[in-house]
JSON list of C-alpha atoms in Angstrom, two decimals:
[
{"chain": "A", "resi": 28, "resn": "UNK", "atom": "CA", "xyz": [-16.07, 8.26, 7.73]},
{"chain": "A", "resi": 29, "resn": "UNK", "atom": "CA", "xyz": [-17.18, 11.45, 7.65]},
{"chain": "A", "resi": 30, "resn": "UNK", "atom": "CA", "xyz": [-17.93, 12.26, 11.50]},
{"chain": "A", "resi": 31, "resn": "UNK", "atom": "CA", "xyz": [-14.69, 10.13, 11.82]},
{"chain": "A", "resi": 32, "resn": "UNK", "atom": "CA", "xyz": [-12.88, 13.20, 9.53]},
{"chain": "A", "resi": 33, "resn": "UNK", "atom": "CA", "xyz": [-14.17, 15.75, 11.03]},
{"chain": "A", "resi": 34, "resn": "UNK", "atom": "CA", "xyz": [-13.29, 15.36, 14.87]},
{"chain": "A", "resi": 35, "resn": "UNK", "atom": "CA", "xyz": [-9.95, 14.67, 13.19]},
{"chain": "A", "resi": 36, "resn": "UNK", "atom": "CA", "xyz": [-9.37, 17.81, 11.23]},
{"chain": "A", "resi": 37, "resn": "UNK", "atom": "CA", "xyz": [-11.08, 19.80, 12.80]},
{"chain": "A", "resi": 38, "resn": "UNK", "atom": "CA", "xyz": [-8.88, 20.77, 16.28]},
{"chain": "A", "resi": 39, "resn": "UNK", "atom": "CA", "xyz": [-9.58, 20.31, 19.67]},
{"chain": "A", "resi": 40, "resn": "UNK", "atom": "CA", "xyz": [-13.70, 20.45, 20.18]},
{"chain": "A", "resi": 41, "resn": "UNK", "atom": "CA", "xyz": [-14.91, 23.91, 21.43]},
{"chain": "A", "resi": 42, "resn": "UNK", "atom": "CA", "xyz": [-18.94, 23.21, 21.26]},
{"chain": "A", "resi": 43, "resn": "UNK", "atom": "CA", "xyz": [-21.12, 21.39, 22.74]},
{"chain": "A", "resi": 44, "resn": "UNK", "atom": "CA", "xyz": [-22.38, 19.09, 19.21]},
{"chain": "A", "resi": 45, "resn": "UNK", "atom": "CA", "xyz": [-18.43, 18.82, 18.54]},
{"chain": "A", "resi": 46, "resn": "UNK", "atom": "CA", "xyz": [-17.63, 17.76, 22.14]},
{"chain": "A", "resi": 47, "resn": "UNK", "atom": "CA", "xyz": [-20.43, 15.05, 21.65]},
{"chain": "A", "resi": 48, "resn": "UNK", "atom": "CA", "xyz": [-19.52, 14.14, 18.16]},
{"chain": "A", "resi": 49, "resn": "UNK", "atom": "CA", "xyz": [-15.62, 13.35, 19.32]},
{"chain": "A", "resi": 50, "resn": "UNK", "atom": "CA", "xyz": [-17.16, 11.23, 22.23]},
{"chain": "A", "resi": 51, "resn": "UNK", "atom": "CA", "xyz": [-19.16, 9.48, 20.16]},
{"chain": "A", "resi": 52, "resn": "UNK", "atom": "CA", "xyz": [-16.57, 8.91, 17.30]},
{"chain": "A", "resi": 53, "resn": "UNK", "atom": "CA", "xyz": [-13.63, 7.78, 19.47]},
{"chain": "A", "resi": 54, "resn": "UNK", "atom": "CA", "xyz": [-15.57, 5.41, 21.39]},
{"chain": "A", "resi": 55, "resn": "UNK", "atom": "CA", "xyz": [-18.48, 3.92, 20.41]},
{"chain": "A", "resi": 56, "resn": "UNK", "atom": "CA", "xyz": [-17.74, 3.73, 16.49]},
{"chain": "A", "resi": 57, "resn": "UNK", "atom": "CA", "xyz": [-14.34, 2.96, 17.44]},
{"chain": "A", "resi": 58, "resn": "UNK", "atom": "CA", "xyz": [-15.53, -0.27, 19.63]},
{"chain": "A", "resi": 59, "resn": "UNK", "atom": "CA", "xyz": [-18.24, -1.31, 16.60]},
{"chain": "A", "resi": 60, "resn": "UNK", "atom": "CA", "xyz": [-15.77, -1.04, 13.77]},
{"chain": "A", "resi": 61, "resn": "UNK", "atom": "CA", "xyz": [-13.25, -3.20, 16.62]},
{"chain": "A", "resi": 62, "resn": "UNK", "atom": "CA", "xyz": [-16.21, -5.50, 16.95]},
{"chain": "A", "resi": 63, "resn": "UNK", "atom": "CA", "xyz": [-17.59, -6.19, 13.40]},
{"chain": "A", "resi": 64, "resn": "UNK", "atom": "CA", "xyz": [-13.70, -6.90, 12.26]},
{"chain": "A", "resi": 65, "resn": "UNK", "atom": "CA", "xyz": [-12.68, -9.26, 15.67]},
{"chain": "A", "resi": 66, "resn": "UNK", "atom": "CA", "xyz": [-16.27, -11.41, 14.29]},
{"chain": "A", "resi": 67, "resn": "UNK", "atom": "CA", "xyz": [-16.73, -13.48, 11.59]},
{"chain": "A", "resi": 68, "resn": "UNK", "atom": "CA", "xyz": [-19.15, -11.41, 9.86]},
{"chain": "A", "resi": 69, "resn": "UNK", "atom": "CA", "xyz": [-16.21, -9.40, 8.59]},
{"chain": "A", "resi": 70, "resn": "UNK", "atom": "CA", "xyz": [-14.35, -12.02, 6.57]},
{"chain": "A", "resi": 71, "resn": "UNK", "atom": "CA", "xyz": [-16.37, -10.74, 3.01]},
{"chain": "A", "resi": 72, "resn": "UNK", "atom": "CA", "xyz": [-15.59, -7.49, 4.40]},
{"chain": "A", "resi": 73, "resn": "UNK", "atom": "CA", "xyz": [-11.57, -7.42, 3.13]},
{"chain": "A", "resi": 74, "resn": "UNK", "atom": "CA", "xyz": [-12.61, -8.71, -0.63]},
{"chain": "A", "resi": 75, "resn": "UNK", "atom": "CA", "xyz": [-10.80, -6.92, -3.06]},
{"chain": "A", "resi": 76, "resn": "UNK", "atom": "CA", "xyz": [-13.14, -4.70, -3.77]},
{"chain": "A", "resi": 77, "resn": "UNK", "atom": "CA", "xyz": [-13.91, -3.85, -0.26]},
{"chain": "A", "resi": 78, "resn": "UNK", "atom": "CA", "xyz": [-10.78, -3.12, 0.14]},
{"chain": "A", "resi": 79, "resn": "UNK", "atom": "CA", "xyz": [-10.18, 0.58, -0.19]},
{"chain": "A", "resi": 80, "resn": "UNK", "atom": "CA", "xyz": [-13.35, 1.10, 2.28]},
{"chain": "A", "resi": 81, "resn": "UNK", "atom": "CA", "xyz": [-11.07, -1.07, 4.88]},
{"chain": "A", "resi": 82, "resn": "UNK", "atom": "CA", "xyz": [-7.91, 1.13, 4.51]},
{"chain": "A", "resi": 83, "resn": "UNK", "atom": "CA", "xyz": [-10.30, 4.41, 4.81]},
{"chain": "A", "resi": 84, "resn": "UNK", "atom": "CA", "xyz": [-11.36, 3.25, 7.83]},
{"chain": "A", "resi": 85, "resn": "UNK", "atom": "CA", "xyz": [-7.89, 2.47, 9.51]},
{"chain": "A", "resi": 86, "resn": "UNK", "atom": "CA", "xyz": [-6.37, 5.73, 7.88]},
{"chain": "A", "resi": 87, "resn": "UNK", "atom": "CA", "xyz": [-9.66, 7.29, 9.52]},
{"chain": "A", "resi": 88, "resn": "UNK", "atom": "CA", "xyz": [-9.04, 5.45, 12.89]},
{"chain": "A", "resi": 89, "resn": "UNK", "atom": "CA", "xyz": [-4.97, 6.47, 12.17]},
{"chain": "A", "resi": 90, "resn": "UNK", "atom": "CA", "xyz": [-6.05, 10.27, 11.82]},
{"chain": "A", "resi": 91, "resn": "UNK", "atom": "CA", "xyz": [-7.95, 9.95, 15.39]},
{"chain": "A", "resi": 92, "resn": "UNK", "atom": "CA", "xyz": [-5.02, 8.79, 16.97]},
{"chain": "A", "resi": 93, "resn": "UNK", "atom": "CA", "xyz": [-2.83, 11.70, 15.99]},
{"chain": "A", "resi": 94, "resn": "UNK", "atom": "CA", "xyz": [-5.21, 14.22, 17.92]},
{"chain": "A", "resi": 95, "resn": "UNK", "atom": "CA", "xyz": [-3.52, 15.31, 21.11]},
{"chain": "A", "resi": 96, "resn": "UNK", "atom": "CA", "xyz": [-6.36, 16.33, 22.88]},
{"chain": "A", "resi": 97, "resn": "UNK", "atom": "CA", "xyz": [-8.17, 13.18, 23.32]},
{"chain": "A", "resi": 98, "resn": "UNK", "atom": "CA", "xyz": [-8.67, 11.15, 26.83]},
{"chain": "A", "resi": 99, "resn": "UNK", "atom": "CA", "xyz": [-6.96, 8.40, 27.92]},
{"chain": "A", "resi": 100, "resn": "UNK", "atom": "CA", "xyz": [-10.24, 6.64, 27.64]},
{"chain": "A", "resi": 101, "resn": "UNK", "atom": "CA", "xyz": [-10.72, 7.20, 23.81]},
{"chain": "A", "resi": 102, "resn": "UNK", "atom": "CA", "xyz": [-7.61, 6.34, 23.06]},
{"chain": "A", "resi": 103, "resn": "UNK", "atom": "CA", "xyz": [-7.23, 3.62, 23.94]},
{"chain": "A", "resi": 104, "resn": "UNK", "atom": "CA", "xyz": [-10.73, 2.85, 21.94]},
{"chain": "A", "resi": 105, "resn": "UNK", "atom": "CA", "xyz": [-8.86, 4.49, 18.90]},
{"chain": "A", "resi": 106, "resn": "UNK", "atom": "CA", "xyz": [-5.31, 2.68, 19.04]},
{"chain": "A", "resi": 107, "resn": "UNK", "atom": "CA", "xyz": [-7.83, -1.13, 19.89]},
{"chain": "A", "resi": 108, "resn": "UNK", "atom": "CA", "xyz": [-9.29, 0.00, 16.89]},
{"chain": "A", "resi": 109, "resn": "UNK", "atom": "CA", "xyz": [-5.73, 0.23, 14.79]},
{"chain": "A", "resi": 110, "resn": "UNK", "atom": "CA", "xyz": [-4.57, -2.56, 16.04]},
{"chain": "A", "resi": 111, "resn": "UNK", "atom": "CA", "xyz": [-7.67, -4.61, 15.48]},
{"chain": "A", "resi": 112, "resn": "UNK", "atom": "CA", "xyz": [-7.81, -3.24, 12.07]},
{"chain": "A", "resi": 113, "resn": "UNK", "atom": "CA", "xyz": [-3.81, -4.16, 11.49]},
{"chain": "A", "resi": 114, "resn": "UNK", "atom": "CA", "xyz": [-4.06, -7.66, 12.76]},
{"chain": "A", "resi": 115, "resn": "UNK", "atom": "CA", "xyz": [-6.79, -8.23, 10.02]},
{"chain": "A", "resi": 116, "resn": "UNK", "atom": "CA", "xyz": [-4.74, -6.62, 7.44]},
{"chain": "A", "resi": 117, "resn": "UNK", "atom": "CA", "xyz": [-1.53, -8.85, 8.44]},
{"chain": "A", "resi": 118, "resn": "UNK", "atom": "CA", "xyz": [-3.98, -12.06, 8.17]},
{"chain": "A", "resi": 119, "resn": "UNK", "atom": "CA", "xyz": [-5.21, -11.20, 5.56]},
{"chain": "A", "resi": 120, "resn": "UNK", "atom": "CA", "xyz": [-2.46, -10.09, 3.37]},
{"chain": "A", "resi": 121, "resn": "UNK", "atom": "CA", "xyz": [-3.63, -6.50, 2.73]},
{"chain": "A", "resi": 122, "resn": "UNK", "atom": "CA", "xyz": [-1.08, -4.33, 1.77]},
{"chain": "A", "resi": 123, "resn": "UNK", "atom": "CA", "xyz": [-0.93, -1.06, 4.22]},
{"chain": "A", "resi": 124, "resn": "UNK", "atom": "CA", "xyz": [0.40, 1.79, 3.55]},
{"chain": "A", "resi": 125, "resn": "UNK", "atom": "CA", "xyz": [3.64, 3.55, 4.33]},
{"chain": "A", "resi": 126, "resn": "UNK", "atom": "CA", "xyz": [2.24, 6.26, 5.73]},
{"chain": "A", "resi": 127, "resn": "UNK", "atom": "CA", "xyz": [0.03, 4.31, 8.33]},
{"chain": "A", "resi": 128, "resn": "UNK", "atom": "CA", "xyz": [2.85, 2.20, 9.23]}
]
């Protein structure tokens, strides 16, 4: 969540280590999260009290998707990864937020 927060907030990536970060970030943590919540490994994972770590990770995953500078390539990673993460929510009646609506 925290690598996920920074390539959000921090603007378009204008090093080397932040250019790497973002690609690793929008893609490959993007496709595990996607993975571990399309298996069914994941259904302990929405408990109630894993609950607020779920909705950081789609507001995370949200954030990502607001960054205009990204490739068509990660997004599409990124907005998998919402949906994924909204399907599961929908199934399994977790409320989401207005503001990730």
């Amino acid at each position: 969540l925290v690598d996920i927060s920074l390539v959000a907030n921090n603007g378009r990536p204008t090093t080397r280590h932040e250019q790497v970060l973002e690609q690793y970030v929008t893609i490959p943590v993007m496709q595990i999260i996607t993975s571990f919540f399309s298996s069914p490994f994941s259904d302990s994972s929405t408990s109630n009290a894993r609950q607020p770590m779920f909705m950081r990770l789609l507001k995370g995953a949200f954030q990502l998707s607001r960054c205009d500078w990204l490739s068509g390539e990660q997004k599409f990673h990124v907005e998998n990864c919402i949906k994924t993460l909204s399907e599961i929510a929908n199934e399994r009646k977790i409320v989401i937020t207005a503001d990730l609506n």
